Amino acid sequence: MTEQVPPTGHRGDEPEEQSETADEPTATGVPAVDEVLSEVDGLDDLPLEEHLPTFERVHESLRAALDAPSADQPGDPA
């Protein structure tokens, strides 16, 4: 006889461990990005038909944050 193990590698009698910070969004230290991540984190509370517009808005916000000049970047040498 062969013992069957579920594909996940768990035997079923052991509870799966969950991260203590699973409910908290990851802070990046960039306020614009952190704000966008909190918006994505709130998707569970929105109806499914609002997910696509939310992702589109988030994508635009992230692009704007990445395209914005940073105080750490040197000026244009032109």
PDB file of N, CA and C in Angstrom:
ATOM      1  N   MET A   1       0.823  -1.186   0.000  1.00  0.00           N
ATOM      2  CA  MET A   1       0.000   0.000   0.000  1.00  0.00           C
ATOM      3  C   MET A   1       0.869   1.251   0.000  1.00  0.00           C
ATOM      4  N   THR A   2       0.415   2.269  -0.700  1.00  0.00           N
ATOM      5  CA  THR A   2       1.151   3.517  -0.785  1.00  0.00           C
ATOM      6  C   THR A   2       0.387   4.598  -0.045  1.00  0.00           C
ATOM      7  N   GLU A   3       1.101   5.364   0.818  1.00  0.00           N
ATOM      8  CA  GLU A   3       0.462   6.473   1.546  1.00  0.00           C
ATOM      9  C   GLU A   3       0.274   7.644   0.588  1.00  0.00           C
ATOM     10  N   GLN A   4      -0.938   8.166   0.552  1.00  0.00           N
ATOM     11  CA  GLN A   4      -1.208   9.296  -0.311  1.00  0.00           C
ATOM     12  C   GLN A   4      -1.069  10.588   0.471  1.00  0.00           C
ATOM     13  N   VAL A   5      -0.280  11.509  -0.078  1.00  0.00           N
ATOM     14  CA  VAL A   5      -0.058  12.808   0.544  1.00  0.00           C
ATOM     15  C   VAL A   5      -0.687  13.856  -0.357  1.00  0.00           C
ATOM     16  N   PRO A   6      -1.472  14.792   0.211  1.00  0.00           N
ATOM     17  CA  PRO A   6      -2.071  15.837  -0.618  1.00  0.00           C
ATOM     18  C   PRO A   6      -0.992  16.596  -1.384  1.00  0.00           C
ATOM     19  N   PRO A   7      -1.323  17.127  -2.578  1.00  0.00           N
ATOM     20  CA  PRO A   7      -0.331  17.807  -3.408  1.00  0.00           C
ATOM     21  C   PRO A   7       0.346  18.987  -2.738  1.00  0.00           C
ATOM     22  N   THR A   8      -0.288  19.600  -1.741  1.00  0.00           N
ATOM     23  CA  THR A   8       0.312  20.753  -1.090  1.00  0.00           C
ATOM     24  C   THR A   8       1.450  20.359  -0.165  1.00  0.00           C
ATOM     25  N   GLY A   9       1.541  19.077   0.155  1.00  0.00           N
ATOM     26  CA  GLY A   9       2.588  18.636   1.055  1.00  0.00           C
ATOM     27  C   GLY A   9       2.134  18.582   2.505  1.00  0.00           C
ATOM     28  N   HIS A  10       0.901  19.024   2.767  1.00  0.00           N
ATOM     29  CA  HIS A  10       0.357  18.967   4.114  1.00  0.00           C
ATOM     30  C   HIS A  10      -0.446  17.687   4.271  1.00  0.00           C
ATOM     31  N   ARG A  11      -0.456  17.150   5.463  1.00  0.00           N
ATOM     32  CA  ARG A  11      -1.190  15.918   5.704  1.00  0.00           C
ATOM     33  C   ARG A  11      -2.648  16.157   6.053  1.00  0.00           C
ATOM     34  N   GLY A  12      -3.045  17.378   6.281  1.00  0.00           N
ATOM     35  CA  GLY A  12      -4.435  17.652   6.604  1.00  0.00           C
ATOM     36  C   GLY A  12      -4.708  17.678   8.098  1.00  0.00           C
ATOM     37  N   ASP A  13      -3.926  16.933   8.893  1.00  0.00           N
ATOM     38  CA  ASP A  13      -4.125  16.938  10.333  1.00  0.00           C
ATOM     39  C   ASP A  13      -3.306  18.031  11.012  1.00  0.00           C
ATOM     40  N   GLU A  14      -2.468  18.712  10.242  1.00  0.00           N
ATOM     41  CA  GLU A  14      -1.659  19.805  10.769  1.00  0.00           C
ATOM     42  C   GLU A  14      -2.224  21.127  10.274  1.00  0.00           C
ATOM     43  N   PRO A  15      -2.495  22.083  11.176  1.00  0.00           N
ATOM     44  CA  PRO A  15      -3.006  23.381  10.712  1.00  0.00           C
ATOM     45  C   PRO A  15      -1.950  24.133   9.924  1.00  0.00           C
ATOM     46  N   GLU A  16      -2.383  24.822   8.867  1.00  0.00           N
ATOM     47  CA  GLU A  16      -1.448  25.615   8.083  1.00  0.00           C
ATOM     48  C   GLU A  16      -1.079  26.863   8.862  1.00  0.00           C
ATOM     49  N   GLU A  17       0.207  27.214   8.817  1.00  0.00           N
ATOM     50  CA  GLU A  17       0.655  28.421   9.496  1.00  0.00           C
ATOM     51  C   GLU A  17       0.332  29.630   8.639  1.00  0.00           C
ATOM     52  N   GLN A  18      -0.147  30.700   9.295  1.00  0.00           N
ATOM     53  CA  GLN A  18      -0.431  31.932   8.586  1.00  0.00           C
ATOM     54  C   GLN A  18       0.473  33.025   9.123  1.00  0.00           C
ATOM     55  N   SER A  19       0.877  33.888   8.242  1.00  0.00           N
ATOM     56  CA  SER A  19       1.730  34.997   8.625  1.00  0.00           C
ATOM     57  C   SER A  19       0.944  35.945   9.526  1.00  0.00           C
ATOM     58  N   GLU A  20       1.581  36.452  10.566  1.00  0.00           N
ATOM     59  CA  GLU A  20       0.920  37.385  11.468  1.00  0.00           C
ATOM     60  C   GLU A  20       0.644  38.712  10.787  1.00  0.00           C
ATOM     61  N   THR A  21       1.399  39.046   9.751  1.00  0.00           N
ATOM     62  CA  THR A  21       1.232  40.320   9.074  1.00  0.00           C
ATOM     63  C   THR A  21       0.446  40.183   7.777  1.00  0.00           C
ATOM     64  N   ALA A  22      -0.267  39.081   7.601  1.00  0.00           N
ATOM     65  CA  ALA A  22      -0.989  38.846   6.354  1.00  0.00           C
ATOM     66  C   ALA A  22      -2.070  39.902   6.115  1.00  0.00           C
ATOM     67  N   ASP A  23      -2.642  40.470   7.166  1.00  0.00           N
ATOM     68  CA  ASP A  23      -3.705  41.452   7.010  1.00  0.00           C
ATOM     69  C   ASP A  23      -3.175  42.872   6.880  1.00  0.00           C
ATOM     70  N   GLU A  24      -1.897  43.075   7.113  1.00  0.00           N
ATOM     71  CA  GLU A  24      -1.320  44.411   7.052  1.00  0.00           C
ATOM     72  C   GLU A  24      -0.599  44.604   5.716  1.00  0.00           C
ATOM     73  N   PRO A  25      -0.897  45.716   5.014  1.00  0.00           N
ATOM     74  CA  PRO A  25      -0.169  45.957   3.762  1.00  0.00           C
ATOM     75  C   PRO A  25       1.302  46.261   4.048  1.00  0.00           C
ATOM     76  N   THR A  26       2.151  45.904   3.135  1.00  0.00           N
ATOM     77  CA  THR A  26       3.579  46.157   3.265  1.00  0.00           C
ATOM     78  C   THR A  26       3.858  47.637   3.043  1.00  0.00           C
ATOM     79  N   ALA A  27       4.581  48.232   3.967  1.00  0.00           N
ATOM     80  CA  ALA A  27       4.956  49.640   3.829  1.00  0.00           C
ATOM     81  C   ALA A  27       6.240  49.720   3.005  1.00  0.00           C
ATOM     82  N   THR A  28       6.227  50.605   2.006  1.00  0.00           N
ATOM     83  CA  THR A  28       7.402  50.758   1.146  1.00  0.00           C
ATOM     84  C   THR A  28       8.258  51.944   1.553  1.00  0.00           C
ATOM     85  N   GLY A  29       7.678  52.853   2.314  1.00  0.00           N
ATOM     86  CA  GLY A  29       8.392  54.066   2.667  1.00  0.00           C
ATOM     87  C   GLY A  29       8.165  55.179   1.656  1.00  0.00           C
ATOM     88  N   VAL A  30       7.474  54.888   0.577  1.00  0.00           N
ATOM     89  CA  VAL A  30       7.123  55.886  -0.436  1.00  0.00           C
ATOM     90  C   VAL A  30       5.631  56.149  -0.267  1.00  0.00           C
ATOM     91  N   PRO A  31       5.262  57.315   0.252  1.00  0.00           N
ATOM     92  CA  PRO A  31       3.851  57.573   0.571  1.00  0.00           C
ATOM     93  C   PRO A  31       2.890  57.334  -0.593  1.00  0.00           C
ATOM     94  N   ALA A  32       3.245  57.732  -1.804  1.00  0.00           N
ATOM     95  CA  ALA A  32       2.348  57.540  -2.949  1.00  0.00           C
ATOM     96  C   ALA A  32       2.121  56.057  -3.226  1.00  0.00           C
ATOM     97  N   VAL A  33       3.165  55.262  -3.109  1.00  0.00           N
ATOM     98  CA  VAL A  33       3.049  53.821  -3.350  1.00  0.00           C
ATOM     99  C   VAL A  33       2.278  53.159  -2.215  1.00  0.00           C
ATOM    100  N   ASP A  34       2.548  53.551  -0.971  1.00  0.00           N
ATOM    101  CA  ASP A  34       1.821  52.989   0.167  1.00  0.00           C
ATOM    102  C   ASP A  34       0.328  53.265   0.064  1.00  0.00           C
ATOM    103  N   GLU A  35      -0.038  54.446  -0.416  1.00  0.00           N
ATOM    104  CA  GLU A  35      -1.449  54.790  -0.592  1.00  0.00           C
ATOM    105  C   GLU A  35      -2.097  53.882  -1.635  1.00  0.00           C
ATOM    106  N   VAL A  36      -1.388  53.630  -2.729  1.00  0.00           N
ATOM    107  CA  VAL A  36      -1.899  52.752  -3.781  1.00  0.00           C
ATOM    108  C   VAL A  36      -2.054  51.327  -3.252  1.00  0.00           C
ATOM    109  N   LEU A  37      -1.080  50.850  -2.496  1.00  0.00           N
ATOM    110  CA  LEU A  37      -1.165  49.497  -1.941  1.00  0.00           C
ATOM    111  C   LEU A  37      -2.349  49.354  -0.996  1.00  0.00           C
ATOM    112  N   SER A  38      -2.653  50.398  -0.242  1.00  0.00           N
ATOM    113  CA  SER A  38      -3.807  50.321   0.647  1.00  0.00           C
ATOM    114  C   SER A  38      -5.109  50.267  -0.154  1.00  0.00           C
ATOM    115  N   GLU A  39      -5.120  50.913  -1.328  1.00  0.00           N
ATOM    116  CA  GLU A  39      -6.297  50.843  -2.195  1.00  0.00           C
ATOM    117  C   GLU A  39      -6.473  49.422  -2.739  1.00  0.00           C
ATOM    118  N   VAL A  40      -5.389  48.786  -3.131  1.00  0.00           N
ATOM    119  CA  VAL A  40      -5.453  47.402  -3.610  1.00  0.00           C
ATOM    120  C   VAL A  40      -5.875  46.484  -2.469  1.00  0.00           C
ATOM    121  N   ASP A  41      -5.392  46.756  -1.275  1.00  0.00           N
ATOM    122  CA  ASP A  41      -5.732  45.946  -0.117  1.00  0.00           C
ATOM    123  C   ASP A  41      -7.236  45.986   0.167  1.00  0.00           C
ATOM    124  N   GLY A  42      -7.900  47.064  -0.223  1.00  0.00           N
ATOM    125  CA  GLY A  42      -9.333  47.200   0.011  1.00  0.00           C
ATOM    126  C   GLY A  42     -10.212  46.562  -1.041  1.00  0.00           C
ATOM    127  N   LEU A  43      -9.632  45.882  -2.024  1.00  0.00           N
ATOM    128  CA  LEU A  43     -10.422  45.263  -3.087  1.00  0.00           C
ATOM    129  C   LEU A  43     -11.424  44.242  -2.563  1.00  0.00           C
ATOM    130  N   ASP A  44     -11.092  43.556  -1.482  1.00  0.00           N
ATOM    131  CA  ASP A  44     -12.011  42.554  -0.938  1.00  0.00           C
ATOM    132  C   ASP A  44     -13.352  43.155  -0.544  1.00  0.00           C
ATOM    133  N   ASP A  45     -13.356  44.434  -0.215  1.00  0.00           N
ATOM    134  CA  ASP A  45     -14.577  45.092   0.219  1.00  0.00           C
ATOM    135  C   ASP A  45     -15.403  45.641  -0.942  1.00  0.00           C
ATOM    136  N   LEU A  46     -14.857  45.588  -2.154  1.00  0.00           N
ATOM    137  CA  LEU A  46     -15.536  46.143  -3.318  1.00  0.00           C
ATOM    138  C   LEU A  46     -16.210  45.045  -4.137  1.00  0.00           C
ATOM    139  N   PRO A  47     -17.313  45.384  -4.816  1.00  0.00           N
ATOM    140  CA  PRO A  47     -17.924  44.419  -5.726  1.00  0.00           C
ATOM    141  C   PRO A  47     -16.959  44.112  -6.876  1.00  0.00           C
ATOM    142  N   LEU A  48     -17.078  42.939  -7.442  1.00  0.00           N
ATOM    143  CA  LEU A  48     -16.175  42.490  -8.491  1.00  0.00           C
ATOM    144  C   LEU A  48     -16.125  43.461  -9.667  1.00  0.00           C
ATOM    145  N   GLU A  49     -17.244  44.053 -10.033  1.00  0.00           N
ATOM    146  CA  GLU A  49     -17.246  44.961 -11.184  1.00  0.00           C
ATOM    147  C   GLU A  49     -16.454  46.236 -10.927  1.00  0.00           C
ATOM    148  N   GLU A  50     -16.076  46.515  -9.700  1.00  0.00           N
ATOM    149  CA  GLU A  50     -15.256  47.688  -9.391  1.00  0.00           C
ATOM    150  C   GLU A  50     -13.762  47.369  -9.351  1.00  0.00           C
ATOM    151  N   HIS A  51     -13.404  46.094  -9.494  1.00  0.00           N
ATOM    152  CA  HIS A  51     -11.990  45.712  -9.436  1.00  0.00           C
ATOM    153  C   HIS A  51     -11.208  46.259 -10.625  1.00  0.00           C
ATOM    154  N   LEU A  52     -11.726  46.106 -11.842  1.00  0.00           N
ATOM    155  CA  LEU A  52     -10.998  46.575 -13.020  1.00  0.00           C
ATOM    156  C   LEU A  52     -10.751  48.083 -12.968  1.00  0.00           C
ATOM    157  N   PRO A  53     -11.781  48.910 -12.699  1.00  0.00           N
ATOM    158  CA  PRO A  53     -11.489  50.349 -12.607  1.00  0.00           C
ATOM    159  C   PRO A  53     -10.482  50.674 -11.499  1.00  0.00           C
ATOM    160  N   THR A  54     -10.520  49.904 -10.428  1.00  0.00           N
ATOM    161  CA  THR A  54      -9.565  50.129  -9.334  1.00  0.00           C
ATOM    162  C   THR A  54      -8.152  49.803  -9.798  1.00  0.00           C
ATOM    163  N   PHE A  55      -7.990  48.685 -10.490  1.00  0.00           N
ATOM    164  CA  PHE A  55      -6.663  48.320 -10.999  1.00  0.00           C
ATOM    165  C   PHE A  55      -6.161  49.345 -12.003  1.00  0.00           C
ATOM    166  N   GLU A  56      -7.039  49.848 -12.847  1.00  0.00           N
ATOM    167  CA  GLU A  56      -6.622  50.864 -13.816  1.00  0.00           C
ATOM    168  C   GLU A  56      -6.168  52.136 -13.105  1.00  0.00           C
ATOM    169  N   ARG A  57      -6.901  52.557 -12.089  1.00  0.00           N
ATOM    170  CA  ARG A  57      -6.548  53.749 -11.316  1.00  0.00           C
ATOM    171  C   ARG A  57      -5.218  53.534 -10.586  1.00  0.00           C
ATOM    172  N   VAL A  58      -5.061  52.361 -10.001  1.00  0.00           N
ATOM    173  CA  VAL A  58      -3.834  52.020  -9.272  1.00  0.00           C
ATOM    174  C   VAL A  58      -2.642  52.010 -10.227  1.00  0.00           C
ATOM    175  N   HIS A  59      -2.831  51.453 -11.414  1.00  0.00           N
ATOM    176  CA  HIS A  59      -1.751  51.407 -12.392  1.00  0.00           C
ATOM    177  C   HIS A  59      -1.304  52.817 -12.761  1.00  0.00           C
ATOM    178  N   GLU A  60      -2.257  53.695 -13.023  1.00  0.00           N
ATOM    179  CA  GLU A  60      -1.924  55.082 -13.362  1.00  0.00           C
ATOM    180  C   GLU A  60      -1.208  55.775 -12.200  1.00  0.00           C
ATOM    181  N   SER A  61      -1.667  55.524 -10.986  1.00  0.00           N
ATOM    182  CA  SER A  61      -1.037  56.134  -9.803  1.00  0.00           C
ATOM    183  C   SER A  61       0.395  55.654  -9.623  1.00  0.00           C
ATOM    184  N   LEU A  62       0.625  54.370  -9.840  1.00  0.00           N
ATOM    185  CA  LEU A  62       1.979  53.831  -9.708  1.00  0.00           C
ATOM    186  C   LEU A  62       2.898  54.386 -10.799  1.00  0.00           C
ATOM    187  N   ARG A  63       2.388  54.486 -12.023  1.00  0.00           N
ATOM    188  CA  ARG A  63       3.197  55.057 -13.106  1.00  0.00           C
ATOM    189  C   ARG A  63       3.562  56.506 -12.787  1.00  0.00           C
ATOM    190  N   ALA A  64       2.597  57.258 -12.263  1.00  0.00           N
ATOM    191  CA  ALA A  64       2.869  58.655 -11.917  1.00  0.00           C
ATOM    192  C   ALA A  64       3.912  58.734 -10.805  1.00  0.00           C
ATOM    193  N   ALA A  65       3.814  57.844  -9.825  1.00  0.00           N
ATOM    194  CA  ALA A  65       4.778  57.840  -8.722  1.00  0.00           C
ATOM    195  C   ALA A  65       6.176  57.482  -9.221  1.00  0.00           C
ATOM    196  N   LEU A  66       6.243  56.537 -10.154  1.00  0.00           N
ATOM    197  CA  LEU A  66       7.548  56.131 -10.679  1.00  0.00           C
ATOM    198  C   LEU A  66       8.134  57.176 -11.625  1.00  0.00           C
ATOM    199  N   ASP A  67       7.272  57.901 -12.333  1.00  0.00           N
ATOM    200  CA  ASP A  67       7.746  58.913 -13.278  1.00  0.00           C
ATOM    201  C   ASP A  67       8.100  60.236 -12.602  1.00  0.00           C
ATOM    202  N   ALA A  68       7.624  60.431 -11.393  1.00  0.00           N
ATOM    203  CA  ALA A  68       7.873  61.697 -10.697  1.00  0.00           C
ATOM    204  C   ALA A  68       9.345  61.804 -10.335  1.00  0.00           C
ATOM    205  N   PRO A  69       9.914  62.996 -10.481  1.00  0.00           N
ATOM    206  CA  PRO A  69      11.326  63.164 -10.091  1.00  0.00           C
ATOM    207  C   PRO A  69      11.483  62.960  -8.579  1.00  0.00           C
ATOM    208  N   SER A  70      12.561  62.345  -8.222  1.00  0.00           N
ATOM    209  CA  SER A  70      12.859  62.067  -6.820  1.00  0.00           C
ATOM    210  C   SER A  70      13.921  63.039  -6.328  1.00  0.00           C
ATOM    211  N   ALA A  71      13.873  63.369  -5.060  1.00  0.00           N
ATOM    212  CA  ALA A  71      14.889  64.257  -4.481  1.00  0.00           C
ATOM    213  C   ALA A  71      16.258  63.579  -4.487  1.00  0.00           C
ATOM    214  N   ASP A  72      16.263  62.246  -4.566  1.00  0.00           N
ATOM    215  CA  ASP A  72      17.521  61.478  -4.578  1.00  0.00           C
ATOM    216  C   ASP A  72      18.197  61.491  -5.947  1.00  0.00           C
ATOM    217  N   GLN A  73      17.431  61.780  -7.011  1.00  0.00           N
ATOM    218  CA  GLN A  73      17.974  61.726  -8.360  1.00  0.00           C
ATOM    219  C   GLN A  73      18.651  63.040  -8.710  1.00  0.00           C
ATOM    220  N   PRO A  74      19.800  62.962  -9.326  1.00  0.00           N
ATOM    221  CA  PRO A  74      20.459  64.205  -9.763  1.00  0.00           C
ATOM    222  C   PRO A  74      19.654  64.857 -10.892  1.00  0.00           C
ATOM    223  N   GLY A  75      19.818  66.141 -11.053  1.00  0.00           N
ATOM    224  CA  GLY A  75      19.109  66.874 -12.100  1.00  0.00           C
ATOM    225  C   GLY A  75      19.581  66.469 -13.475  1.00  0.00           C
ATOM    226  N   ASP A  76      18.823  66.871 -14.473  1.00  0.00           N
ATOM    227  CA  ASP A  76      19.158  66.580 -15.873  1.00  0.00           C
ATOM    228  C   ASP A  76      20.425  67.338 -16.248  1.00  0.00           C
ATOM    229  N   PRO A  77      21.453  66.660 -16.735  1.00  0.00           N
ATOM    230  CA  PRO A  77      22.723  67.340 -17.047  1.00  0.00           C
ATOM    231  C   PRO A  77      22.654  68.258 -18.262  1.00  0.00           C
ATOM    232  N   ALA A  78      21.515  68.320 -18.932  1.00  0.00           N
ATOM    233  CA  ALA A  78      21.416  69.136 -20.164  1.00  0.00           C
ATOM    234  C   ALA A  78      21.635  70.554 -19.936  1.00  0.00           C
TER     235      ALA A  78
END
